[in-house]
Coordinates of C-alpha atoms and ligand atoms in Angstrom, one line a residue:
M67 CA 168.9 123.2 -17.6
T68 CA 172.5 122.0 -18.2
K69 CA 173.1 118.8 -16.2
I70 CA 176.4 118.4 -14.3
L71 CA 177.8 115.3 -12.6
V72 CA 179.7 116.0 -9.4
T73 CA 181.7 113.1 -8.1
G74 CA 182.4 113.3 -4.4
G75 CA 179.6 115.8 -4.2
T76 CA 178.8 115.1 -0.5
G77 CA 182.4 115.9 0.4
Y78 CA 183.8 119.2 1.7
I79 CA 184.6 121.1 -1.5
G80 CA 182.1 119.0 -3.5
S81 CA 179.1 120.0 -1.4
H82 CA 179.9 123.7 -1.5
T83 CA 180.4 123.5 -5.3
V84 CA 177.0 121.7 -5.7
V85 CA 175.3 124.7 -4.0
E86 CA 177.0 127.2 -6.2
L87 CA 176.2 125.1 -9.4
Q88 CA 172.5 125.0 -8.4
Q89 CA 172.4 128.7 -7.6
A90 CA 174.0 129.3 -11.0
G91 CA 171.1 127.4 -12.7
Y92 CA 172.7 124.0 -13.3
E93 CA 171.0 120.7 -12.6
V94 CA 173.3 118.5 -10.4
V95 CA 173.7 114.7 -10.1
I96 CA 176.0 113.5 -7.3
I97 CA 177.8 110.2 -7.1
D98 CA 179.6 109.5 -3.8
N99 CA 180.5 106.3 -2.0
L100 CA 180.2 108.1 1.4
S101 CA 183.6 106.7 2.5
N102 CA 184.6 110.2 3.7
S103 CA 181.3 112.1 3.9
N104 CA 177.7 111.8 5.2
I105 CA 174.4 111.5 3.3
N106 CA 172.9 114.2 5.6
V107 CA 175.0 116.7 3.6
L108 CA 172.2 116.5 1.0
D109 CA 169.9 118.1 3.6
G110 CA 172.3 120.9 4.1
I111 CA 172.6 121.5 0.4
E112 CA 168.8 121.5 0.0
K113 CA 168.4 124.0 2.9
I114 CA 170.7 126.4 1.2
S115 CA 169.6 126.1 -2.4
G116 CA 166.1 124.8 -2.0
I117 CA 166.9 122.0 -4.4
R118 CA 167.8 118.4 -3.4
P119 CA 170.3 117.1 -6.0
A120 CA 169.9 113.7 -7.5
F121 CA 172.2 111.3 -5.6
V122 CA 173.7 108.0 -6.5
K123 CA 175.5 106.1 -3.8
G124 CA 178.4 104.4 -5.7
D125 CA 182.0 104.1 -6.4
V126 CA 183.5 105.9 -9.4
T127 CA 186.1 103.2 -9.6
D128 CA 183.3 100.8 -10.7
I129 CA 182.8 101.4 -14.4
T130 CA 179.5 99.4 -14.4
T131 CA 178.0 101.7 -11.8
L132 CA 179.2 104.7 -13.7
R133 CA 177.8 103.5 -17.0
Q134 CA 174.5 102.9 -15.4
L135 CA 174.5 106.4 -13.9
F136 CA 174.9 107.9 -17.3
K137 CA 172.1 105.8 -18.6
D138 CA 169.8 106.7 -15.7
H139 CA 170.7 110.4 -15.9
P140 CA 170.9 111.2 -19.7
G141 CA 172.1 114.5 -20.9
I142 CA 175.0 115.1 -18.5
K143 CA 177.2 117.7 -20.3
G144 CA 180.0 118.3 -17.7
I145 CA 181.7 116.6 -14.8
I146 CA 183.5 118.0 -11.8
N147 CA 185.7 115.3 -10.3
F148 CA 186.3 115.6 -6.6
A149 CA 186.0 111.9 -5.7
A150 CA 189.5 111.0 -4.4
S151 CA 191.3 110.0 -1.3
K152 CA 193.2 113.1 0.0
A153 CA 195.1 112.4 3.2
V154 CA 198.8 112.9 2.5
N155 CA 200.1 110.8 5.4
E156 CA 197.5 108.0 4.9
S157 CA 198.7 107.8 1.2
V158 CA 202.2 107.0 2.5
Q159 CA 200.8 104.0 4.5
K160 CA 198.3 102.9 1.8
P161 CA 199.8 103.8 -1.7
L162 CA 197.9 101.2 -3.7
L163 CA 194.5 102.3 -2.2
Y164 CA 195.4 105.9 -3.4
Y165 CA 196.6 104.9 -6.9
R166 CA 193.6 102.7 -7.4
N167 CA 191.0 105.0 -6.0
N168 CA 192.3 108.3 -7.5
L169 CA 193.4 107.0 -10.9
V170 CA 190.9 104.3 -11.8
S171 CA 188.0 106.7 -11.1
L172 CA 189.5 109.3 -13.5
L173 CA 190.2 106.7 -16.2
N174 CA 186.6 105.5 -15.9
L175 CA 185.2 109.0 -16.3
L176 CA 187.4 109.8 -19.3
E177 CA 186.6 106.6 -21.0
L178 CA 182.8 107.1 -20.6
M179 CA 182.6 110.8 -21.5
P180 CA 182.7 110.4 -25.3
E181 CA 180.2 107.4 -25.1
F182 CA 177.6 109.6 -23.4
G183 CA 178.3 113.0 -25.0
V184 CA 179.9 114.6 -21.9
E185 CA 181.8 117.6 -23.2
G186 CA 184.0 118.7 -20.4
I187 CA 185.6 117.7 -17.1
V188 CA 186.9 120.0 -14.3
F189 CA 189.6 118.3 -12.4
S190 CA 190.3 118.9 -8.7
S191 CA 194.1 119.2 -8.5
S192 CA 196.4 120.6 -5.8
C193 CA 199.3 123.0 -5.3
T194 CA 201.0 119.8 -4.0
V195 CA 202.1 119.1 -7.6
Y196 CA 204.6 122.0 -7.2
G197 CA 206.4 120.4 -4.2
E198 CA 208.6 122.9 -2.3
P199 CA 208.6 126.0 -4.6
D200 CA 212.0 127.6 -5.4
N201 CA 210.3 130.9 -4.9
N202 CA 206.9 132.4 -4.1
P203 CA 204.3 133.4 -5.2
I204 CA 203.9 130.5 -7.6
D205 CA 202.2 130.7 -11.0
E206 CA 201.2 127.9 -13.4
S207 CA 204.5 128.0 -15.2
A208 CA 206.4 126.8 -12.1
P209 CA 208.1 123.5 -12.5
I210 CA 206.3 120.3 -11.3
K211 CA 208.6 118.7 -8.8
P212 CA 208.8 115.0 -7.9
A213 CA 205.9 114.2 -5.7
T214 CA 206.6 114.0 -2.0
S215 CA 203.7 111.6 -1.3
P216 CA 201.6 109.0 -3.2
Y217 CA 198.7 111.4 -2.8
G218 CA 200.6 114.2 -4.6
N219 CA 201.8 111.7 -7.2
T220 CA 198.2 110.7 -8.0
K221 CA 197.4 114.4 -8.7
Q222 CA 200.5 114.7 -11.0
I223 CA 199.6 111.4 -12.8
S224 CA 196.0 112.5 -13.1
E225 CA 197.0 115.7 -14.8
E226 CA 199.2 113.8 -17.2
I227 CA 196.4 111.3 -18.0
I228 CA 194.0 114.2 -18.8
T229 CA 196.7 116.0 -20.9
D230 CA 197.5 112.9 -22.9
T231 CA 193.9 112.0 -23.4
I232 CA 193.0 115.5 -24.8
Y233 CA 196.2 115.6 -27.0
S234 CA 195.2 112.2 -28.4
G235 CA 192.2 114.0 -30.0
A236 CA 189.5 112.8 -27.6
P237 CA 186.3 114.9 -28.1
I238 CA 186.4 116.4 -24.7
K239 CA 187.8 119.5 -22.9
S240 CA 189.2 119.9 -19.4
I241 CA 190.1 122.6 -16.9
I242 CA 192.5 121.6 -14.2
L243 CA 192.2 123.6 -11.0
R244 CA 195.2 123.5 -8.6
Y245 CA 193.9 124.4 -5.1
F246 CA 196.0 125.9 -2.4
N247 CA 194.6 125.4 1.1
P248 CA 190.8 125.3 1.1
V249 CA 189.4 126.4 4.5
G250 CA 186.2 127.7 6.1
A251 CA 182.5 126.8 5.7
H252 CA 179.3 128.1 4.0
P253 CA 178.1 131.3 5.8
S254 CA 174.8 129.6 6.4
A255 CA 176.5 126.9 8.6
E256 CA 174.4 124.3 6.9
I257 CA 177.5 122.7 5.3
G258 CA 181.2 122.6 6.1
E259 CA 184.2 120.4 6.7
L260 CA 183.3 117.1 8.4
P261 CA 186.6 115.4 9.2
L262 CA 186.2 111.8 10.3
G263 CA 188.4 110.9 13.3
V264 CA 191.3 113.1 14.3
P265 CA 191.7 116.0 11.8
Q266 CA 194.9 116.0 9.9
N267 CA 194.3 119.5 8.4
L268 CA 194.9 122.7 10.4
I269 CA 191.5 124.4 10.5
P270 CA 189.4 121.5 11.7
Y271 CA 191.9 120.7 14.4
L272 CA 192.0 124.4 15.3
T273 CA 188.2 124.8 15.5
Q274 CA 187.9 121.5 17.5
T275 CA 190.5 122.9 19.9
A276 CA 188.6 126.2 20.2
A277 CA 185.4 124.1 20.9
G278 CA 187.2 122.1 23.6
I279 CA 187.0 118.8 21.7
R280 CA 190.8 118.8 21.5
K281 CA 193.0 119.9 24.4
E282 CA 195.6 121.9 22.5
L283 CA 196.7 122.6 19.0
T284 CA 200.3 121.7 18.2
V285 CA 202.0 124.1 15.7
F286 CA 204.3 121.8 13.7
G287 CA 207.5 123.7 13.9
N288 CA 208.5 127.4 14.4
D289 CA 212.1 127.0 13.1
Y290 CA 211.3 127.5 9.4
D291 CA 212.9 130.2 7.3
T292 CA 209.8 132.5 7.7
P293 CA 209.1 135.7 9.6
D294 CA 207.6 134.0 12.6
G295 CA 209.2 130.6 12.0
S296 CA 206.0 128.8 11.2
C297 CA 205.0 127.5 7.8
I298 CA 203.3 129.7 5.3
R299 CA 200.2 128.7 3.2
D300 CA 197.6 130.3 0.9
F301 CA 194.4 129.7 2.8
I302 CA 191.5 130.0 0.3
D303 CA 187.8 130.3 1.4
V304 CA 185.9 127.2 0.3
V305 CA 183.0 129.2 -1.1
D306 CA 185.4 131.3 -3.2
L307 CA 186.9 128.0 -4.4
A308 CA 183.5 126.6 -5.2
K309 CA 182.6 129.6 -7.3
A310 CA 185.7 129.1 -9.4
H311 CA 184.4 125.7 -10.4
V312 CA 181.1 127.1 -11.7
I313 CA 183.0 129.8 -13.7
A314 CA 185.4 127.0 -15.1
M315 CA 182.4 124.8 -16.1
R316 CA 180.6 127.7 -17.9
R317 CA 183.9 128.6 -19.7
M318 CA 184.2 125.1 -21.0
L319 CA 180.6 124.4 -22.0
D320 CA 179.8 127.9 -23.4
N321 CA 183.0 128.2 -25.5
P322 CA 182.9 125.1 -27.9
K323 CA 185.8 126.7 -29.8
G324 CA 187.7 127.5 -26.6
E325 CA 191.0 125.9 -25.4
K326 CA 190.7 122.2 -24.9
L327 CA 192.9 122.2 -21.8
E328 CA 193.6 125.0 -19.3
I329 CA 195.3 125.0 -15.9
F330 CA 194.7 127.5 -13.1
N331 CA 196.1 128.1 -9.7
L332 CA 193.3 128.9 -7.2
G333 CA 194.6 130.9 -4.3
T334 CA 194.3 134.3 -2.8
G335 CA 197.8 135.4 -3.5
R336 CA 198.2 136.0 0.2
G337 CA 200.7 134.0 2.2
L338 CA 199.7 133.5 5.9
S339 CA 201.7 131.6 8.5
V340 CA 200.2 129.1 10.8
L341 CA 200.7 131.4 13.8
E342 CA 199.1 134.3 11.8
L343 CA 196.1 132.1 11.1
I344 CA 195.6 131.3 14.7
E345 CA 195.8 135.1 15.4
S346 CA 193.2 135.7 12.7
F347 CA 190.8 133.1 14.2
E348 CA 191.2 134.6 17.7
R349 CA 190.7 138.1 16.4
A350 CA 187.7 137.2 14.3
T351 CA 185.9 135.1 16.9
G352 CA 187.1 136.4 20.2
V353 CA 187.9 132.7 21.1
K354 CA 191.3 131.7 22.3
V355 CA 193.0 128.6 20.8
P356 CA 195.3 126.8 23.3
H357 CA 198.4 126.0 21.3
K358 CA 202.0 125.0 21.7
I359 CA 205.0 124.7 19.4
G360 CA 205.9 121.1 18.6
P361 CA 208.3 119.4 16.2
R362 CA 208.1 119.8 12.4
R363 CA 205.7 117.4 10.6
E364 CA 207.4 115.0 8.1
G365 CA 206.9 116.1 4.5
D366 CA 205.6 119.6 5.2
I367 CA 206.3 122.3 2.6
E368 CA 207.9 125.3 4.3
K369 CA 206.1 128.0 2.3
I370 CA 203.8 128.2 -0.7
W371 CA 201.3 130.8 -1.9
A372 CA 199.7 131.5 -5.2
E373 CA 200.2 134.0 -8.0
P374 CA 196.5 134.0 -9.0
S375 CA 196.6 136.5 -11.8
K376 CA 195.9 133.9 -14.6
A377 CA 192.7 132.8 -12.8
N378 CA 191.9 136.5 -12.1
N379 CA 192.4 137.7 -15.7
V380 CA 191.7 134.7 -17.9
L381 CA 189.0 132.8 -15.8
G382 CA 187.6 136.1 -14.5
W383 CA 187.6 134.7 -10.9
K384 CA 189.1 136.3 -7.7
A385 CA 189.0 135.2 -4.1
E386 CA 186.9 137.7 -2.2
A387 CA 186.5 136.6 1.4
T388 CA 188.7 138.1 4.1
I389 CA 190.5 135.6 6.3
D390 CA 188.6 136.9 9.3
D391 CA 185.3 136.2 7.5
T392 CA 186.5 132.7 6.7
M393 CA 187.5 132.1 10.3
R394 CA 184.1 133.3 11.5
N395 CA 182.4 130.9 9.2
A396 CA 184.6 128.0 10.2
W397 CA 183.8 128.8 13.9
R398 CA 180.1 129.1 13.2
W399 CA 180.1 125.7 11.5
Q400 CA 182.1 124.1 14.3
Q401 CA 179.6 125.4 16.9
K402 CA 176.8 123.9 14.8
I403 CA 178.3 120.4 14.7
T404 CA 179.8 120.3 18.2
P405 CA 177.7 117.9 20.3
K406 CA 175.8 119.7 23.0
D407 CA 176.6 118.2 26.4
Ligands
WQD888 C1 198.8 123.4 6.9 C2 199.8 123.9 7.8 C3 201.1 122.2 8.9 C4 197.8 120.7 11.5 C5 197.5 119.3 2.6 C6 197.7 118.7 1.3 C7 196.9 119.5 0.3 C8 195.5 119.6 0.7 C9 195.4 120.3 2.0 C10 194.0 117.9 0.0 C11 201.1 123.1 7.7 C12 200.3 123.0 9.9 C13 198.6 121.4 10.5 C14 198.1 120.8 12.8 C15 199.9 122.4 12.3 N1 195.0 118.3 0.7 N2 199.5 122.3 10.9 N3 199.2 121.7 13.2 O1 199.7 120.1 4.6 O2 199.4 122.4 3.7 O3 198.1 120.6 2.6 O4 196.1 119.5 3.0 O5 193.4 118.5 -0.8 O6 197.1 118.9 -1.0 O7 199.1 118.7 0.9 O8 197.5 121.3 4.9 O9 196.1 121.9 6.9 O10 197.6 119.7 6.9 O11 198.7 122.0 7.1 O12 200.8 123.2 12.6 O13 197.5 120.2 13.7 O14 199.4 123.8 9.1 O15 202.4 121.9 9.5 O16 202.2 123.9 7.8 P1 198.8 121.1 4.0 P2 197.4 121.2 6.5

């Protein structure tokens, strides 16, 4: 059974990817420092797949911990690297934390891969690297714009570190996946997004409002150059996203003579506005979301959605969930985790 290391594997996208890896027949080892996730996620993973992944509580920025993990878990052939700080606005307040956490962890992984015979790394990147696109939909040839936050800059720098390492002749391969907006939860409602504190992202704030935890959702601006004035995004179901990682890992490990570095945009190709997403949630669940229009949020991109044909045709992956299915799953998960009075 091929063994895969998933860093940040108890996180939102990480946990959904662990389940898909296990169901595809991979053995999974997780390392996570639990700074933005909960150890109970392992129970949810086990309930879905029937397999409890090996778990190491540790920090990928600590090379001693990482070296010990590779010694304790020999035979790891691939890595999926989710472990990173990801709150855009927090990165503006704490840039050094973001540069250290997101870059040192990647440097450690790349340095240790040849030492332990790890053949490939799938890197969790983001459409943030494109900044505000000149036009949409956006494919992988679109220009990388100057980052608008330290978080986005860590994704751009990480991509450059991987590219330079592979072009230097290192005996490794990589697939970089640029996510658009991951949303939703596993249909089993055993795992999902667990935001700590006040959610920054749209869906957790929306579902908490629907659940009565938040009083009202504020739509950050309706004076953008879009049909209904609210921002447009490419909301991609988290299970569809997780499946793409398994396909990417198989492509890397099963094709020794394949490309050493490939980059894919992971999106649905469907742009939806914030107001349209609220409508989808209300239609799909029958639950109203109290909301109002507020001022724009600093740093928001006006509109961005993917041209996913490279992932569809080369990777052989396509987003399948309808947005209503995704909203139903998000609501089911929120109902599961909402404290009962
Ligand atoms: C989406 C839209 C908001 C909250 C960021 C990162 C990206 C990735 C996902 C990590 C925007 C609007 C939001 C609210 C709102 N991060 N909104 N009211 O900013 O597109 O992407 O998070 O992987 O890299 O850049 O996601 O969910 O914060 O916002 O109106 O209470 O929803 O203005 O238009 P974003 P988001």
